CSV table of C-alpha atoms and ligand atoms in Angstrom, one decimal:
chain,number,residue,atom,x,y,z
R,57,MET,CA,0.0,0.0,0.0
R,58,ARG,CA,1.3,3.4,-1.0
R,59,ILE,CA,-0.1,6.7,0.3
R,60,LEU,CA,0.6,9.8,-1.7
R,61,SER,CA,-0.3,13.0,0.1
R,62,ALA,CA,-1.6,16.1,-1.7
R,63,LYS,CA,-2.2,19.6,-0.5
R,64,ASP,CA,-5.8,19.8,-1.8
R,65,TYR,CA,-8.4,18.5,-4.2
R,66,GLU,CA,-6.6,20.0,-7.2
R,67,GLN,CA,-3.3,18.5,-6.4
R,68,MET,CA,-4.9,15.2,-5.6
R,69,SER,CA,-6.5,15.3,-9.0
R,70,ARG,CA,-3.2,16.1,-10.7
R,71,LYS,CA,-1.4,13.2,-9.0
R,72,ALA,CA,-4.2,10.8,-10.0
R,73,ALA,CA,-4.3,12.1,-13.5
R,74,ASP,CA,-0.5,11.6,-13.7
R,75,ILE,CA,-0.8,7.9,-12.8
R,76,LEU,CA,-3.7,7.4,-15.2
R,77,SER,CA,-1.9,9.2,-18.0
R,78,ALA,CA,1.3,7.1,-17.5
R,79,GLN,CA,-0.9,4.0,-17.7
R,80,ILE,CA,-2.5,5.1,-20.9
R,81,ILE,CA,0.8,6.1,-22.5
R,82,LEU,CA,2.7,2.9,-21.5
R,83,LYS,CA,-0.2,0.7,-22.5
R,84,PRO,CA,-2.5,2.4,-25.1
R,85,ASP,CA,-5.0,-0.4,-25.1
R,86,SER,CA,-5.4,-0.4,-21.3
R,87,VAL,CA,-8.5,-1.6,-19.6
R,88,LEU,CA,-9.4,1.2,-17.2
R,89,GLY,CA,-11.8,0.6,-14.4
R,90,LEU,CA,-13.6,3.9,-13.8
R,91,ALA,CA,-15.5,5.5,-10.9
R,92,THR,CA,-18.2,8.1,-10.5
R,93,GLY,CA,-18.9,10.6,-7.6
R,94,SER,CA,-17.4,14.0,-6.9
R,95,SER,CA,-13.9,12.7,-6.3
R,96,PRO,CA,-12.9,11.8,-9.9
R,97,VAL,CA,-14.4,14.8,-11.6
R,98,GLY,CA,-11.2,16.9,-11.3
R,99,THR,CA,-9.0,13.9,-12.5
R,100,TYR,CA,-11.3,13.4,-15.5
R,101,GLN,CA,-11.1,17.1,-16.4
R,102,LEU,CA,-7.3,17.0,-16.4
R,103,LEU,CA,-7.3,13.9,-18.6
R,104,ILE,CA,-9.6,15.9,-21.0
R,105,ASP,CA,-7.2,18.8,-20.9
R,106,ARG,CA,-4.3,16.5,-21.7
R,107,TYR,CA,-6.2,14.9,-24.6
R,108,ARG,CA,-7.0,18.4,-26.0
R,109,ARG,CA,-3.3,19.3,-25.9
R,110,GLY,CA,-2.5,16.1,-27.9
R,111,GLU,CA,-0.8,14.5,-24.9
R,112,LEU,CA,-3.2,11.5,-24.5
R,113,ASP,CA,-4.9,9.2,-27.0
R,114,PHE,CA,-7.9,7.2,-25.8
R,115,SER,CA,-8.6,5.6,-29.2
R,116,ARG,CA,-7.5,2.1,-28.1
R,117,CYS,CA,-8.6,2.3,-24.4
R,118,ARG,CA,-11.3,0.2,-23.0
R,119,THR,CA,-13.3,1.1,-19.9
R,120,VAL,CA,-15.4,-0.7,-17.4
R,121,ASN,CA,-17.3,1.3,-14.8
R,122,LEU,CA,-17.8,0.1,-11.3
R,123,ASP,CA,-21.5,0.5,-10.9
R,124,GLU,CA,-24.9,1.8,-11.9
R,125,TYR,CA,-28.2,2.5,-10.2
R,126,VAL,CA,-31.0,0.0,-10.8
R,127,GLY,CA,-34.0,1.5,-12.6
R,128,LEU,CA,-32.2,4.3,-14.4
R,129,ASP,CA,-31.5,4.0,-18.1
R,130,ASP,CA,-28.5,5.6,-19.7
R,131,SER,CA,-30.4,8.7,-20.8
R,132,SER,CA,-31.4,9.6,-17.2
R,133,ASP,CA,-29.2,12.5,-16.1
R,134,GLN,CA,-28.8,10.8,-12.7
R,135,SER,CA,-27.4,7.6,-14.2
R,136,TYR,CA,-23.7,6.9,-14.0
R,137,ALA,CA,-23.8,6.2,-17.8
R,138,TYR,CA,-24.8,9.9,-18.3
R,139,PHE,CA,-22.2,11.1,-15.7
R,140,MET,CA,-19.4,9.3,-17.6
R,141,ARG,CA,-20.5,10.7,-21.0
R,142,LYS,CA,-20.7,14.2,-19.6
R,143,ASN,CA,-17.6,14.2,-17.4
R,144,LEU,CA,-15.3,12.2,-19.7
R,145,PHE,CA,-16.3,10.1,-22.7
R,146,ASP,CA,-18.0,12.8,-24.8
R,147,GLN,CA,-14.9,15.0,-24.5
R,148,ILE,CA,-12.2,12.5,-25.5
R,149,ASN,CA,-11.5,10.3,-28.5
R,150,ILE,CA,-12.7,7.0,-26.9
R,151,ASP,CA,-14.9,4.7,-29.0
R,152,PRO,CA,-18.3,4.5,-27.2
R,153,ALA,CA,-18.3,0.8,-28.1
R,154,ASN,CA,-15.3,0.4,-25.8
R,155,THR,CA,-17.0,1.9,-22.8
R,156,HIS,CA,-18.9,-0.4,-20.5
R,157,ILE,CA,-21.2,0.2,-17.6
R,158,PRO,CA,-23.7,-2.2,-16.0
R,159,SER,CA,-27.2,-1.8,-17.4
R,160,GLY,CA,-29.5,-0.4,-14.7
R,161,ILE,CA,-32.6,-1.5,-16.6
R,162,ASN,CA,-31.8,-5.1,-17.2
R,163,PRO,CA,-34.6,-6.9,-15.3
R,164,ASP,CA,-32.6,-10.1,-15.4
R,165,THR,CA,-30.4,-9.5,-12.3
R,166,ASP,CA,-28.4,-12.7,-12.5
R,167,GLY,CA,-28.0,-12.3,-16.3
R,168,GLU,CA,-26.8,-8.8,-16.0
R,169,CYS,CA,-24.3,-9.7,-13.3
R,170,SER,CA,-22.9,-12.7,-15.2
R,171,ARG,CA,-22.8,-10.7,-18.4
R,172,TYR,CA,-20.7,-8.0,-16.7
R,173,ASP,CA,-18.3,-10.4,-15.1
R,174,ALA,CA,-17.9,-12.3,-18.4
R,175,LEU,CA,-17.3,-8.9,-20.2
R,176,ILE,CA,-14.5,-8.0,-17.7
R,177,ARG,CA,-12.9,-11.4,-18.3
R,178,SER,CA,-13.2,-11.1,-22.1
R,179,LEU,CA,-11.3,-7.8,-21.9
R,180,GLY,CA,-8.5,-9.6,-20.1
R,181,GLY,CA,-9.2,-8.1,-16.7
R,182,ILE,CA,-8.7,-4.5,-15.5
R,183,ASP,CA,-5.2,-2.9,-15.8
R,184,LEU,CA,-5.9,0.0,-13.5
R,185,GLN,CA,-9.0,0.5,-11.3
R,186,LEU,CA,-9.8,4.0,-10.1
R,187,LEU,CA,-11.9,4.2,-6.9
R,188,GLY,CA,-13.4,6.7,-4.6
R,189,ILE,CA,-14.5,5.8,-1.1
R,190,GLY,CA,-17.9,6.1,0.5
R,191,ASN,CA,-18.3,7.5,4.0
R,192,ASN,CA,-19.0,4.0,5.3
R,193,GLY,CA,-16.1,2.5,3.5
R,194,HIS,CA,-17.9,1.3,0.4
R,195,ILE,CA,-16.0,0.9,-2.9
R,196,GLY,CA,-18.1,0.9,-6.1
R,197,PHE,CA,-21.4,0.1,-4.3
R,198,ASN,CA,-19.9,-2.8,-2.2
R,199,GLU,CA,-21.6,-1.8,1.1
R,200,PRO,CA,-20.6,-3.0,4.6
R,201,ASP,CA,-21.6,-6.7,4.9
R,202,ASP,CA,-20.8,-9.9,6.7
R,203,CYS,CA,-18.6,-11.2,3.9
R,204,PHE,CA,-16.8,-9.8,0.8
R,205,ALA,CA,-19.0,-10.1,-2.3
R,206,LYS,CA,-17.1,-11.7,-5.2
R,207,GLY,CA,-18.4,-10.8,-8.6
R,208,THR,CA,-20.9,-8.2,-10.0
R,209,HIS,CA,-24.1,-8.3,-7.9
R,210,GLN,CA,-27.1,-6.2,-7.1
R,211,ILE,CA,-27.2,-4.6,-3.7
R,212,ARG,CA,-29.5,-2.5,-1.6
R,213,LEU,CA,-27.9,0.8,-0.9
R,214,ALA,CA,-27.0,1.4,2.8
R,215,GLU,CA,-28.9,4.2,4.5
R,216,ALA,CA,-25.6,6.2,4.9
R,217,THR,CA,-25.1,6.0,1.1
R,218,ILE,CA,-28.6,7.2,0.3
R,219,GLN,CA,-28.0,10.1,2.7
R,220,ALA,CA,-24.6,10.9,1.0
R,221,ASN,CA,-25.9,10.6,-2.5
R,222,LYS,CA,-29.2,12.4,-2.2
R,223,ARG,CA,-27.4,15.6,-3.0
R,224,PHE,CA,-27.4,14.5,-6.6
R,225,PHE,CA,-31.2,14.1,-6.7
R,226,ALA,CA,-34.1,16.5,-6.5
R,227,LYS,CA,-35.4,14.7,-3.4
R,228,GLU,CA,-34.4,11.8,-1.2
R,229,GLU,CA,-37.2,9.6,-2.5
R,230,ASP,CA,-35.7,9.8,-6.0
R,231,VAL,CA,-32.5,8.1,-4.9
R,232,PRO,CA,-32.7,4.5,-6.3
R,233,ARG,CA,-32.6,2.0,-3.5
R,234,PHE,CA,-30.7,-0.7,-5.5
R,235,ALA,CA,-27.6,-0.7,-7.7
R,236,TYR,CA,-25.4,-3.1,-9.7
R,237,THR,CA,-21.8,-3.1,-8.7
R,238,MET,CA,-18.7,-4.9,-9.6
R,239,GLY,CA,-17.7,-7.2,-6.7
R,240,ILE,CA,-14.6,-7.1,-4.5
R,241,ARG,CA,-13.0,-10.0,-6.5
R,242,ASP,CA,-13.3,-7.9,-9.7
R,243,ILE,CA,-11.6,-5.0,-8.0
R,244,MET,CA,-9.0,-7.0,-6.2
R,245,GLN,CA,-8.1,-8.8,-9.5
R,246,ALA,CA,-7.2,-5.4,-11.2
R,247,GLY,CA,-3.5,-5.1,-11.8
R,248,ARG,CA,-3.3,-1.8,-10.1
R,249,VAL,CA,-5.8,0.0,-7.9
R,250,LEU,CA,-5.8,3.8,-7.4
R,251,MET,CA,-8.0,5.4,-4.8
R,252,ILE,CA,-8.6,9.1,-4.5
R,253,ALA,CA,-10.0,10.7,-1.3
R,254,SER,CA,-10.5,14.4,-0.6
R,255,GLY,CA,-11.9,16.5,2.3
R,256,ALA,CA,-12.4,16.2,6.0
R,257,ARG,CA,-15.6,14.1,5.6
R,258,LYS,CA,-13.4,11.2,4.4
R,259,ALA,CA,-10.8,11.5,7.2
R,260,ALA,CA,-12.4,9.0,9.7
R,261,ILE,CA,-13.1,6.3,7.1
R,262,VAL,CA,-9.6,6.6,5.5
R,263,LYS,CA,-8.1,6.0,8.9
R,264,GLU,CA,-10.5,3.1,9.6
R,265,ALA,CA,-10.1,1.5,6.2
R,266,PHE,CA,-6.3,1.6,5.9
R,267,PHE,CA,-5.1,1.6,9.5
R,268,GLY,CA,-7.7,-0.7,11.0
R,269,PRO,CA,-8.5,-4.4,10.6
R,270,VAL,CA,-9.4,-5.9,7.2
R,271,THR,CA,-13.1,-6.6,7.5
R,272,PRO,CA,-16.1,-6.7,5.2
R,273,ARG,CA,-17.8,-4.2,7.6
R,274,VAL,CA,-15.3,-1.7,6.0
R,275,PRO,CA,-15.2,-3.0,2.4
R,276,ALA,CA,-12.2,-0.7,1.3
R,277,SER,CA,-10.1,-2.3,4.0
R,278,ILE,CA,-9.4,-5.3,1.8
R,279,LEU,CA,-7.3,-3.0,-0.4
R,280,GLN,CA,-4.6,-3.3,2.3
R,281,LEU,CA,-4.0,-6.7,0.8
R,282,HIS,CA,-3.8,-5.6,-2.8
R,283,LYS,CA,-0.4,-6.0,-4.5
R,284,ASP,CA,-0.4,-2.6,-6.1
R,285,PHE,CA,-2.7,-0.2,-4.3
R,286,THR,CA,-2.1,3.5,-4.2
R,287,LEU,CA,-4.1,6.0,-2.2
R,288,VAL,CA,-3.9,9.6,-3.3
R,289,ALA,CA,-5.5,11.7,-0.6
R,290,ASP,CA,-5.4,15.4,0.3
R,291,GLU,CA,-4.3,16.7,3.7
R,292,ALA,CA,-7.9,17.0,5.0
R,293,ALA,CA,-8.7,13.3,4.1
R,294,LEU,CA,-5.4,12.3,5.9
R,295,SER,CA,-6.0,14.5,8.9
R,296,ALA,CA,-7.1,11.7,11.2
R,297,LEU,CA,-3.9,9.8,10.8
Q,483,LIG,C1,-20.9,6.6,-4.8
Q,483,LIG,C2,-20.1,5.7,-5.8
Q,483,LIG,C3,-18.7,5.4,-5.4
Q,483,LIG,C4,-18.0,6.6,-4.9
Q,483,LIG,C5,-18.7,7.2,-3.7
Q,483,LIG,C6,-18.1,8.4,-3.1
Q,483,LIG,O1,-21.6,5.9,-3.9
Q,483,LIG,N1,-20.9,4.5,-6.1
Q,483,LIG,O2,-18.0,4.7,-6.4
Q,483,LIG,O3,-16.7,6.3,-4.6
Q,483,LIG,O4,-20.1,7.5,-4.1
Q,483,LIG,O5,-18.4,9.5,-3.8
Q,483,LIG,P1,-17.8,10.9,-3.7
Q,483,LIG,O6,-16.5,10.8,-4.5
Q,483,LIG,O7,-18.8,11.9,-4.3
Q,483,LIG,O8,-17.5,11.2,-2.3
């Protein structure tokens, strides 16, 4: 486990964008595992800037996103598919056919989960997985549980997650209660894992996840066991250490 400290959100985003850029330059057909939320927006903007300056080429990259809300189709402006198009895909030269996100509207839950796991396998696995962290330690939408979930699965969002994510919706009732998420096995099998964390509201969970015991009650804690895990966090997120 490597921890890189950054002064603030902007510097955290720059350090994360540097790691992602190096991955894309060294392996132009990389499989990138991507995340949503507020944390990666600055990182994605820097990747867009570098693409516009001719420093990055996404034409051979493939992407798999961590998760999607159940019940939202990809045209819904609250869906993670929409988020990814708006914050990254529509502004770089990636082939939309090479971007993958679980389908929130597939009513066949088992079918969607096995389709997504088979897709990740068919791409040869994830080279670099980008992650944020939920206030309760969730990664993707792997919520605190009694055991670590393996593959892609459908979960009921924890109350803490509904509370944290309601800021993106007009009202709390609009927050979907279920989501599809890659499992812990999918994330742990990635060649490299890069987590970004910013702000004082992440300080307690960063300490618990990476300086406490490895437990499914704090899903991110399993990353302590990953062979190539880097946390890039700003001073506020590291302030409890
Ligand atoms: C959501 C996403 C996670 C993300 C988390 C933290 O629940 N499913 O992938 O890491 O929120 O989001 P933020 O970066 O906005 O704090």
